[in-house]
Short mmCIF file of C-alpha atoms in Angstrom, two decimals:
data_model
loop_
_atom_site.label_atom_id
_atom_site.label_comp_id
_atom_site.label_asym_id
_atom_site.label_seq_id
_atom_site.Cartn_x
_atom_site.Cartn_y
_atom_site.Cartn_z
CA MET A 1173 0.20 -59.85 -12.50
CA ARG A 1174 -2.67 -57.64 -14.07
CA ILE A 1175 -3.67 -56.67 -10.33
CA ILE A 1176 -0.22 -55.18 -10.07
CA ILE A 1177 0.66 -53.35 -13.09
CA ALA A 1178 -3.44 -51.73 -12.79
CA SER A 1179 -2.57 -51.38 -8.95
CA ILE A 1180 1.12 -49.43 -9.85
CA ALA A 1181 -0.85 -47.42 -13.12
CA ILE A 1182 -3.34 -45.99 -10.74
CA LEU A 1183 -0.62 -45.03 -7.90
CA CYS A 1184 1.30 -43.29 -10.45
CA CYS A 1185 -1.85 -40.79 -11.78
CA LEU A 1186 -2.51 -40.31 -8.12
CA ALA A 1187 0.79 -39.08 -7.05
CA SER A 1188 1.34 -37.00 -10.51
CA HIS A 1189 -2.56 -35.43 -10.48
CA ALA A 1190 -1.01 -34.08 -6.24
CA ASN A 1191 2.45 -33.51 -8.15
CA ALA A 1192 0.67 -31.24 -10.79
CA ASP A 1193 -1.90 -29.27 -7.60
CA GLY A 1194 1.17 -29.24 -5.64
CA ASP A 1195 3.08 -27.84 -8.47
CA ALA A 1196 0.55 -24.89 -9.15
CA THR A 1197 -1.11 -23.84 -5.97
CA ARG A 1198 -4.03 -22.02 -6.88
CA PHE A 1199 -6.77 -20.06 -4.68
CA ALA A 1200 -10.30 -18.11 -5.43
CA ARG A 1201 -11.49 -15.71 -2.64
CA GLU A 1202 -15.12 -15.09 -3.38
CA ILE A 1203 -15.39 -11.33 -4.29
CA GLN A 1204 -18.74 -10.30 -1.95
CA THR A 1205 -20.44 -6.91 -2.64
CA GLU A 1206 -24.64 -5.79 -3.11
CA PRO A 1207 -26.30 -7.40 -5.64
CA ARG A 1208 -26.52 -5.51 -8.70
CA THR A 1209 -29.38 -4.87 -11.16
CA GLU A 1210 -27.14 -2.77 -13.75
CA ASP A 1211 -23.58 -3.16 -14.49
CA GLN A 1212 -20.71 -1.25 -11.94
CA LEU A 1213 -17.85 -0.77 -11.89
CA LEU A 1214 -16.32 -2.88 -9.00
CA ALA A 1215 -12.79 -2.48 -6.35
CA ALA A 1216 -11.36 -5.23 -4.78
CA PRO A 1217 -8.85 -4.16 -2.12
CA LEU A 1218 -6.07 -7.15 -1.42
CA ASP A 1219 -5.12 -8.36 1.33
CA THR A 1220 -2.36 -10.34 3.55
CA ALA A 1221 -3.30 -13.70 2.58
CA VAL A 1222 -3.36 -12.39 -1.40
CA TYR A 1223 0.31 -10.50 -0.77
CA ALA A 1224 2.17 -13.91 0.56
CA ALA A 1225 0.57 -16.14 -1.88
CA SER A 1226 0.92 -14.18 -4.58
CA GLU A 1227 3.93 -13.29 -7.35
CA ALA A 1228 6.42 -10.51 -6.98
CA ASN A 1229 4.39 -8.27 -10.15
CA PHE A 1230 1.00 -9.86 -9.61
CA GLU A 1231 1.42 -11.39 -13.13
CA ASP A 1232 -0.74 -14.32 -10.95
CA LEU A 1233 -4.21 -12.17 -10.63
CA ARG A 1234 -6.91 -12.99 -12.37
CA VAL A 1235 -10.81 -12.21 -11.92
CA LEU A 1236 -13.31 -15.53 -12.74
CA ASP A 1237 -16.67 -15.22 -13.27
CA SER A 1238 -19.11 -17.86 -12.41
CA GLU A 1239 -18.54 -19.84 -15.35
CA GLY A 1240 -14.53 -19.70 -14.47
CA ARG A 1241 -13.54 -17.50 -17.11
CA GLU A 1242 -11.48 -14.58 -17.31
CA VAL A 1243 -12.35 -10.71 -16.94
CA GLY A 1244 -10.90 -7.99 -17.27
CA PHE A 1245 -9.65 -5.88 -15.19
CA VAL A 1246 -7.23 -2.82 -14.09
CA LEU A 1247 -4.65 -3.05 -10.60
CA ARG A 1248 -3.93 0.41 -9.26
CA ARG A 1249 -2.69 1.68 -5.84
CA ALA A 1250 -6.25 2.61 -3.32
CA PRO A 1251 -6.18 6.35 -4.57
CA ALA A 1252 -7.23 8.76 -0.64
CA THR A 1253 -8.38 11.77 -0.43
CA GLU A 1254 -7.20 13.87 2.14
CA THR A 1255 -6.87 17.17 3.87
CA THR A 1256 -3.26 18.69 3.92
CA TYR A 1257 -1.58 21.83 5.24
CA VAL A 1258 0.73 23.30 2.98
CA ARG A 1259 3.09 25.90 4.18
CA ARG A 1260 3.41 29.11 2.02
CA THR A 1261 6.44 31.60 2.92
CA GLY A 1262 7.52 35.38 0.84
CA THR A 1263 9.65 37.69 1.42
CA LEU A 1264 8.12 40.09 4.38
CA ARG A 1265 6.72 43.16 2.63
CA ALA A 1266 5.68 44.94 5.93
CA SER A 1267 5.10 49.30 5.86
CA GLN A 1268 7.10 49.73 8.83
CA LEU A 1269 10.25 48.23 9.82
CA GLN A 1270 12.25 49.16 12.79
CA LEU A 1271 15.73 48.12 13.91
CA LYS A 1272 17.37 49.00 17.39
CA PRO A 1273 20.01 48.36 19.46
CA LEU A 1274 19.42 47.62 23.45
CA ASP A 1275 21.62 47.90 25.79
CA GLU A 1276 22.29 44.54 26.70
CA GLY A 1277 23.61 43.04 23.51
CA GLY A 1278 21.08 42.56 21.68
CA LEU A 1279 18.66 43.74 18.63
CA GLU A 1280 14.89 44.91 18.18
CA ILE A 1281 13.13 44.37 15.38
CA THR A 1282 9.47 45.79 14.85
CA LEU A 1283 7.93 44.53 11.89
CA THR A 1284 4.10 45.99 10.56
CA LEU A 1285 2.40 43.32 8.07
CA ASP A 1286 -0.64 45.09 5.58
CA ALA A 1287 -3.89 45.12 7.53
CA ASP A 1288 -5.11 42.47 4.30
CA ASP A 1289 -2.34 39.63 4.36
CA PRO A 1290 -3.48 36.95 6.36
CA ALA A 1291 -2.31 35.97 9.93
CA PRO A 1292 1.11 34.16 9.83
CA ASN A 1293 1.73 31.45 10.93
CA GLY A 1294 5.61 31.34 11.65
CA LEU A 1295 8.94 33.17 10.61
CA ARG A 1296 12.09 32.40 9.75
CA LEU A 1297 14.89 34.34 10.22
CA VAL A 1298 16.83 34.12 6.93
CA THR A 1299 21.13 34.15 7.93
CA PRO A 1300 24.11 32.81 6.15
CA LEU A 1301 26.00 32.19 8.83
CA LYS A 1302 26.62 28.43 10.86
CA ASN A 1303 27.92 27.09 14.14
CA PHE A 1304 25.65 29.72 15.95
CA GLU A 1305 23.42 29.90 19.06
CA GLN A 1306 20.83 32.61 19.18
CA GLN A 1307 18.19 33.09 21.91
CA VAL A 1308 14.72 35.21 20.35
CA GLU A 1309 11.12 36.51 21.29
CA VAL A 1310 8.36 36.78 19.79
CA TYR A 1311 5.57 39.94 20.93
CA SER A 1312 2.87 41.29 19.22
CA SER A 1313 0.62 44.23 18.75
CA ALA A 1314 -3.25 45.61 18.31
CA ASP A 1315 -1.68 48.86 18.14
CA GLY A 1316 1.15 48.69 18.75
CA GLY A 1317 1.60 50.39 22.27
CA THR A 1318 1.16 47.55 24.62
CA TRP A 1319 2.65 44.23 23.27
CA GLU A 1320 2.20 40.66 24.65
CA PRO A 1321 4.80 38.03 24.74
CA ILE A 1322 4.00 35.11 22.24
CA VAL A 1323 6.50 32.72 22.05
CA GLU A 1324 10.04 32.16 22.94
CA ALA A 1325 12.44 30.40 21.09
CA LEU A 1326 15.60 29.00 20.27
CA LEU A 1327 17.93 29.35 16.53
CA PHE A 1328 20.77 27.33 15.87
CA ASP A 1329 22.95 25.50 13.71
CA TYR A 1330 25.67 22.88 14.43
CA SER A 1331 27.22 22.69 11.38
CA ARG A 1332 29.94 22.05 12.86
CA TYR A 1333 29.44 18.80 15.00
CA MET A 1334 26.50 17.55 12.47
CA ASP A 1335 23.77 19.01 9.51
CA VAL A 1336 21.30 19.89 12.61
CA ARG A 1337 19.91 23.61 11.70
CA ASN A 1338 16.68 25.48 13.06
CA ASP A 1339 15.68 28.90 11.70
CA THR A 1340 11.89 28.95 11.68
CA ILE A 1341 9.99 30.19 14.77
CA THR A 1342 6.12 29.00 14.55
CA LEU A 1343 3.72 31.60 16.26
CA PRO A 1344 0.56 31.33 17.85
CA LYS A 1345 -2.57 31.84 16.76
CA THR A 1346 -3.16 35.58 16.74
CA ASN A 1347 -4.97 39.05 14.91
CA HIS A 1348 -1.95 40.69 15.05
CA ARG A 1349 -0.59 42.54 12.21
CA ARG A 1350 2.58 44.29 14.45
CA PHE A 1351 5.63 42.18 15.92
CA ARG A 1352 8.83 42.67 17.91
CA LEU A 1353 11.66 40.72 17.63
CA ILE A 1354 13.89 41.21 20.56
CA VAL A 1355 17.25 38.69 19.52
CA ALA A 1356 19.66 38.55 21.97
CA ASP A 1357 23.29 39.21 21.90
CA VAL A 1358 24.03 40.06 18.47
CA THR A 1359 27.12 39.95 18.77
CA ALA A 1360 28.53 36.34 19.61
CA GLU A 1361 32.15 35.29 20.20
CA GLN A 1362 33.62 32.68 17.55
CA GLU A 1363 36.51 30.43 18.48
CA SER A 1364 38.45 30.05 14.82
CA GLU A 1365 39.04 26.62 13.82
CA LEU A 1366 42.44 27.47 13.20
CA MET A 1367 45.19 27.59 16.63
CA GLU A 1368 48.55 29.29 16.30
CA LEU A 1369 50.87 27.32 17.37
CA THR A 1370 54.33 29.26 18.61
CA ARG A 1371 57.70 26.87 19.36
CA ARG A 1372 61.37 28.50 21.43
CA LEU A 1373 64.96 26.17 20.52
CA ARG A 1374 67.50 27.11 22.34
CA GLY A 1375 70.76 24.98 20.73
CA GLY A 1376 68.34 23.21 19.01
CA ASP A 1377 65.83 21.90 21.40
CA GLU A 1378 62.47 22.84 21.92
CA SER A 1379 62.24 25.38 25.29
CA ASP A 1380 58.95 26.15 25.02
CA VAL A 1381 55.70 25.96 22.81
CA THR A 1382 53.01 28.68 22.91
CA GLU A 1383 48.95 27.85 21.95
CA ARG A 1384 46.89 31.33 20.73
CA VAL A 1385 42.77 30.57 19.96
CA LEU A 1386 41.69 32.85 18.25
CA VAL A 1387 38.35 34.75 18.87
CA ASP A 1388 36.14 35.83 16.80
CA ARG A 1389 33.65 38.95 17.72
CA ARG A 1390 31.12 37.88 14.64
CA PRO A 1391 28.17 39.67 14.52
CA PHE A 1392 24.90 37.46 14.00
CA ARG A 1393 23.76 38.76 10.51
CA ILE A 1394 19.96 38.79 9.39
CA ASP A 1395 19.31 39.30 5.61
CA ARG A 1396 15.99 39.65 5.43
CA VAL A 1397 12.31 37.90 7.87
CA GLU A 1398 10.40 35.86 5.69
CA PHE A 1399 6.26 35.20 7.06
CA TRP A 1400 4.59 31.94 6.00
CA THR A 1401 1.12 30.90 6.16
CA GLU A 1402 -0.61 27.40 6.09
CA GLN A 1403 -3.60 26.55 4.13
CA ALA A 1404 -5.67 23.39 4.01
CA GLU A 1405 -5.86 21.91 0.24
CA LYS A 1406 -7.73 18.69 -0.07
CA ARG A 1407 -5.82 16.31 -2.72
CA THR A 1408 -7.30 13.30 -4.33
CA ALA A 1409 -4.11 12.21 -5.78
CA THR A 1410 -2.70 10.35 -2.87
CA THR A 1411 -2.45 6.55 -1.95
CA ARG A 1412 -3.78 4.85 1.02
CA THR A 1413 -1.62 3.80 3.25
CA VAL A 1414 -2.63 1.24 5.77
CA GLU A 1415 -0.16 -0.26 9.01
CA TYR A 1416 0.64 -4.04 8.10
CA PRO A 1417 1.26 -6.44 11.28
CA VAL A 1418 5.03 -7.30 11.81
CA ASP A 1419 5.28 -11.18 11.42
CA ARG A 1420 8.87 -11.35 13.66
CA ILE A 1421 11.16 -8.74 15.13
CA THR A 1422 14.80 -8.91 16.91
CA ILE A 1423 17.11 -5.77 18.00
CA GLU A 1424 20.20 -6.92 18.73
CA ASP A 1425 23.41 -4.41 18.59
CA ASN A 1426 26.73 -4.63 16.48
CA ASP A 1427 29.22 -3.75 18.48
CA GLU A 1428 31.84 -5.03 15.03
CA THR A 1429 30.41 -2.34 13.26
CA GLN A 1430 28.59 -0.42 15.99
CA GLU A 1431 24.94 -0.44 14.55
CA THR A 1432 22.03 -1.63 15.56
CA TRP A 1433 20.41 -4.04 13.51
CA VAL A 1434 16.26 -4.16 13.28
CA VAL A 1435 15.58 -7.78 11.77
CA PHE A 1436 11.94 -7.80 11.08
CA GLU A 1437 9.69 -10.01 8.72
CA MET A 1438 6.84 -9.74 6.93
CA ARG A 1439 4.84 -12.07 4.57
CA ASP A 1440 5.60 -9.79 1.14
CA GLN A 1441 3.11 -7.21 2.17
CA PRO A 1442 3.67 -3.63 -0.41
CA LEU A 1443 6.21 -1.24 1.95
CA THR A 1444 6.92 2.53 1.88
CA SER A 1445 8.25 3.30 5.21
CA VAL A 1446 9.12 2.57 8.70
CA THR A 1447 8.96 4.32 11.62
CA ILE A 1448 11.30 3.37 14.63
CA GLU A 1449 9.91 3.71 18.39
CA THR A 1450 11.68 5.12 20.67
CA GLU A 1451 11.77 6.86 24.12
CA ASP A 1452 15.43 8.23 23.24
CA SER A 1453 15.25 12.00 22.64
CA ASN A 1454 18.31 14.40 20.96
CA PHE A 1455 19.76 12.06 18.67
CA SER A 1456 20.21 12.10 15.06
CA ARG A 1457 21.41 8.80 13.40
CA ASN A 1458 22.12 7.62 10.42
CA VAL A 1459 19.51 4.25 9.01
CA THR A 1460 20.50 1.86 5.57
CA LEU A 1461 17.36 -0.25 4.93
CA GLU A 1462 18.79 -3.49 3.29
CA VAL A 1463 16.37 -6.64 1.70
CA GLU A 1464 17.59 -9.87 0.48
CA ASP A 1465 16.56 -10.44 -3.34
CA PRO A 1466 15.95 -13.50 -4.45
CA GLY A 1467 17.46 -16.20 -6.91
CA GLY A 1468 20.73 -17.36 -7.53
CA ALA A 1469 22.41 -20.12 -4.85
CA VAL A 1470 23.62 -17.39 -2.70
CA PRO A 1471 20.19 -14.35 -2.03
CA ARG A 1472 22.50 -11.01 -3.05
CA THR A 1473 21.60 -8.16 0.16
CA ARG A 1474 20.09 -4.74 -1.99
CA VAL A 1475 20.16 -1.46 -0.50
CA VAL A 1476 16.52 -0.03 -0.82
CA GLU A 1477 17.01 3.27 1.27
CA THR A 1478 19.59 5.37 3.50
CA GLY A 1479 17.98 8.18 5.54
CA ARG A 1480 18.51 10.06 9.35
CA VAL A 1481 16.15 9.69 12.32
CA THR A 1482 15.71 12.71 14.43
CA ARG A 1483 14.65 13.54 17.85
CA PHE A 1484 15.00 16.70 19.74
CA ARG A 1485 13.38 17.56 23.16
CA PHE A 1486 15.71 20.45 24.31
CA GLN A 1487 13.99 23.96 25.63
CA SER A 1488 11.20 25.45 23.71
CA LEU A 1489 13.10 22.58 20.96
CA ASP A 1490 11.08 19.83 19.63
CA ARG A 1491 11.34 18.19 16.69
CA GLU A 1492 11.31 14.62 15.39
CA GLU A 1493 11.90 12.58 12.61
CA LEU A 1494 11.42 8.44 13.05
CA THR A 1495 10.46 8.12 9.54
CA ILE A 1496 11.84 6.57 6.42
CA GLN A 1497 10.47 6.78 3.14
CA PHE A 1498 11.41 4.10 0.67
CA PRO A 1499 10.28 3.02 -3.05
CA GLU A 1500 7.82 0.35 -2.40
CA THR A 1501 8.93 -2.87 -1.82
CA ARG A 1502 7.65 -6.40 -1.48
CA ARG A 1503 10.24 -8.45 1.18
CA GLU A 1504 9.85 -11.10 3.51
CA ARG A 1505 12.92 -10.16 5.96
CA TYR A 1506 14.23 -6.84 6.09
CA VAL A 1507 17.50 -5.22 7.72
CA LEU A 1508 17.39 -1.66 9.37
CA LYS A 1509 20.50 -0.86 10.59
CA VAL A 1510 20.77 2.65 12.31
CA GLU A 1511 24.98 3.61 13.47
CA ASN A 1512 25.57 4.67 16.56
CA ARG A 1513 29.17 5.26 16.26
CA ASP A 1514 30.68 5.82 19.66
CA SER A 1515 27.09 6.93 20.98
CA ALA A 1516 25.26 4.56 23.23
CA PRO A 1517 23.11 2.72 21.48
CA LEU A 1518 19.04 3.63 21.00
CA LYS A 1519 16.60 2.20 22.83
CA ILE A 1520 14.52 0.88 19.82
CA SER A 1521 10.95 -1.29 21.27
CA GLY A 1522 9.56 -1.24 17.78
CA ILE A 1523 8.69 -0.40 14.43
CA ASN A 1524 5.55 -0.23 12.17
CA VAL A 1525 5.58 -0.02 9.42
CA ARG A 1526 2.84 0.99 6.53
CA GLY A 1527 2.33 0.98 2.67
CA PRO A 1528 -0.40 1.12 0.06
CA VAL A 1529 -2.94 -1.09 -0.61
CA HIS A 1530 -3.61 -2.20 -3.75
CA GLU A 1531 -7.21 -3.24 -5.54
CA VAL A 1532 -8.48 -4.76 -8.58
CA VAL A 1533 -11.26 -2.59 -10.52
CA PHE A 1534 -13.12 -4.18 -12.97
CA LEU A 1535 -16.69 -3.79 -14.37
CA ALA A 1536 -19.14 -6.66 -12.52
CA ALA A 1537 -22.22 -7.69 -14.81
CA PRO A 1538 -25.67 -7.52 -12.84
CA MET A 1539 -26.67 -10.70 -11.07
CA GLU A 1540 -23.11 -12.04 -11.50
CA SER A 1541 -20.54 -13.54 -9.12
CA TYR A 1542 -16.89 -13.35 -9.89
CA ARG A 1543 -13.61 -14.65 -7.38
CA LEU A 1544 -10.23 -13.74 -6.98
CA ALA A 1545 -7.78 -16.10 -8.07
CA TYR A 1546 -3.91 -16.00 -7.03
CA GLY A 1547 -0.76 -18.64 -6.50
CA ASP A 1548 -0.22 -19.61 -9.40
CA ASP A 1549 3.44 -19.07 -11.74
CA LEU A 1550 1.46 -17.80 -14.53
CA ASP A 1551 2.21 -14.57 -17.38
CA ALA A 1552 1.28 -11.35 -16.71
CA PRO A 1553 -2.38 -11.17 -19.09
CA SER A 1554 -3.11 -8.59 -21.30
CA TYR A 1555 -7.20 -7.44 -21.09
CA ASP A 1556 -8.62 -5.44 -22.81
CA THR A 1557 -8.91 -1.88 -20.33
CA ALA A 1558 -9.75 0.77 -22.29
CA ALA A 1559 -13.52 1.21 -20.42
CA ILE A 1560 -12.50 0.34 -17.33
CA GLN A 1561 -9.60 3.04 -17.66
CA ALA A 1562 -12.44 5.96 -19.34
CA ALA A 1563 -14.79 5.41 -16.48
CA LEU A 1564 -12.02 5.79 -13.68
CA GLY A 1565 -10.15 8.91 -15.74
CA GLY A 1566 -13.85 10.22 -16.02
CA THR A 1567 -16.33 10.87 -12.50
CA ALA A 1568 -17.14 7.19 -11.77
CA VAL A 1569 -16.45 6.12 -8.07
CA PRO A 1570 -15.84 1.79 -7.87
CA ILE A 1571 -18.37 0.62 -5.88
CA ALA A 1572 -16.20 -1.72 -2.72
CA ALA A 1573 -16.24 -4.29 -2.17
CA LYS A 1574 -14.05 -7.28 -0.36
CA LEU A 1575 -12.72 -10.61 -0.70
CA ALA A 1576 -14.04 -13.60 1.81
CA SER A 1577 -12.30 -14.79 4.54
CA GLU A 1578 -11.13 -18.42 3.43
CA ALA A 1579 -9.71 -18.98 0.38
CA VAL A 1580 -11.05 -22.32 -1.76
CA PRO A 1581 -8.10 -24.56 -3.40
CA LEU A 1582 -8.75 -24.04 -7.19
CA GLY A 1583 -6.72 -26.03 -10.02
CA LEU A 1584 -5.60 -24.55 -12.87
CA ALA A 1585 -8.49 -23.13 -15.35
CA PRO A 1586 -11.08 -26.19 -14.91
CA ALA A 1587 -13.63 -27.25 -17.05
CA SER A 1588 -17.06 -27.63 -14.98
CA GLY A 1589 -16.65 -32.05 -14.75
CA ALA A 1590 -13.26 -31.24 -14.66
CA LYS A 1591 -13.17 -28.69 -10.63
CA ALA A 1592 -16.18 -31.63 -9.88
CA PHE A 1593 -13.74 -34.50 -10.31
CA SER A 1594 -10.12 -31.86 -9.08
CA THR A 1595 -12.33 -31.95 -5.87
CA TRP A 1596 -13.79 -34.91 -5.36
CA LEU A 1597 -9.66 -36.08 -5.96
CA ASN A 1598 -8.42 -33.58 -3.41
CA ASN A 1599 -10.79 -34.77 -0.03
CA PRO A 1600 -7.34 -36.11 1.73
CA TRP A 1601 -9.89 -38.70 3.69
CA LEU A 1602 -10.70 -40.54 0.32
CA LEU A 1603 -7.50 -40.45 -1.83
CA ALA A 1604 -6.23 -42.15 1.55
CA GLY A 1605 -9.06 -44.40 1.23
CA LEU A 1606 -8.16 -45.04 -2.06
CA ILE A 1607 -4.30 -45.50 -1.16
CA VAL A 1608 -5.27 -48.10 0.97
CA VAL A 1609 -7.39 -49.96 -0.80
CA LEU A 1610 -4.87 -50.03 -3.97
CA VAL A 1611 -1.20 -51.31 -1.63
CA ALA A 1612 -3.30 -53.79 -0.15
CA ALA A 1613 -4.32 -55.05 -3.60
CA LEU A 1614 -0.99 -54.20 -4.76
CA GLY A 1615 0.49 -56.45 -1.46
CA ARG A 1616 -2.34 -59.53 -2.21
CA GLY A 1617 -0.91 -59.71 -6.29
CA LEU A 1618 2.02 -59.27 -4.85
CA TYR A 1619 2.01 -62.29 -2.43
CA GLN A 1620 0.31 -64.15 -5.29
CA ALA A 1621 3.03 -64.06 -7.37
CA ALA A 1622 5.58 -65.47 -4.74
CA GLN A 1623 2.82 -68.45 -4.71
CA ARG A 1624 2.65 -69.31 -8.42
CA VAL A 1625 6.71 -68.89 -8.81
CA ASP A 1626 7.55 -71.13 -5.61
CA GLN A 1627 4.37 -73.84 -7.37
CA LEU A 1628 6.21 -73.56 -10.25
CA SER A 1629 9.98 -74.27 -8.84
CA SER A 1630 9.06 -77.15 -6.74
CA THR A 1631 7.51 -78.33 -10.36
CA ASP A 1632 10.61 -78.00 -12.32
CA SER A 1633 12.56 -79.59 -8.98
CA ARG A 1634 10.63 -82.80 -9.91
CA ASP A 1635 11.05 -83.12 -13.39
#
């Protein structure tokens, strides 16, 4: 009996230990960096493995030293320094401005910029009109005598059909300050949106119906011409983003809702943009990005962002916007719905997703090793990070570190002896051997107990 009780007790202990480890799955990754001889500020970026195993708001992240003690850190989005081109526009202040109607119904506009003005990168014809289409040719000249054609563009507004408008022209690089614009057929005919309907009655019955559409000859009014320049600026207050791999993607056309559904699965990486890949042209479609929020018996669907994807490739028009930006989101499943209505579905071949890189920044002591632990259901820590924040706010630049490729299972804040015992006990081969031995001992004890019961029964029968 003592063998049975002891075996059951040991098996229960092993089971409870295994359950405890299973409920608090914790991993640790070594933070690798060059040896240090003085205190340094280190920055270790997170990767997909950390995103997949960590809590939604990273409450479970811990930086541990070689003794297993927690080290204060700051979690931030990794910054990036990039060169961007900023467009600056202004009302044209030309020293000379001439207008000349042309025999063919067009209009010639000659503009001369000041010699001190920067070379323009483009111009805009500001007009209050809607629903128009105008062809514009642009010439430039160094002295006003010889004019060279530099660009031909189509200006349009298709508000009657969709929210699409183009009133800008990009200019090639030139040192000229004299420009001539030829606007073709500035008086265009436009059908009225109203129709005049005449009905003739004879004896109470309708005998004749006449429909008349009014045509308005409308001039192409130009309020002003604006030139813009593009200047390169370096900005450091931006966030470094990377492309994250998509685990699985399915693309299907939903005839009932007249939509194309792009369903893709991730590993909880932080995403801020999705770009569709397609060879189709000349479209503008509304899109909706949805996710499933966990919690409750049934997951709740939530709209993350709505927007529009566009691509126009017609004559001199070349414009596309296939990317949807949205607030940072960490989910495993996303649904991108593209609204087709009665148009043919887009042939979407894939997607590209991007998002920021998070990193832990902490003060590292010389000759000390550190690990990043994650994967537990823990409350968010509260550290004194004033020194780290002050260093980041000044001129200090953290030294780049990286996480080791292999994650080692780690008990929840174990002591050194407990850690050694936990590691020894979590060896699967050793644990299996112990279970086999204990089961055999338990079986032997049960067999001996059964024999004793039989012997006692035989003795009682003889008595």
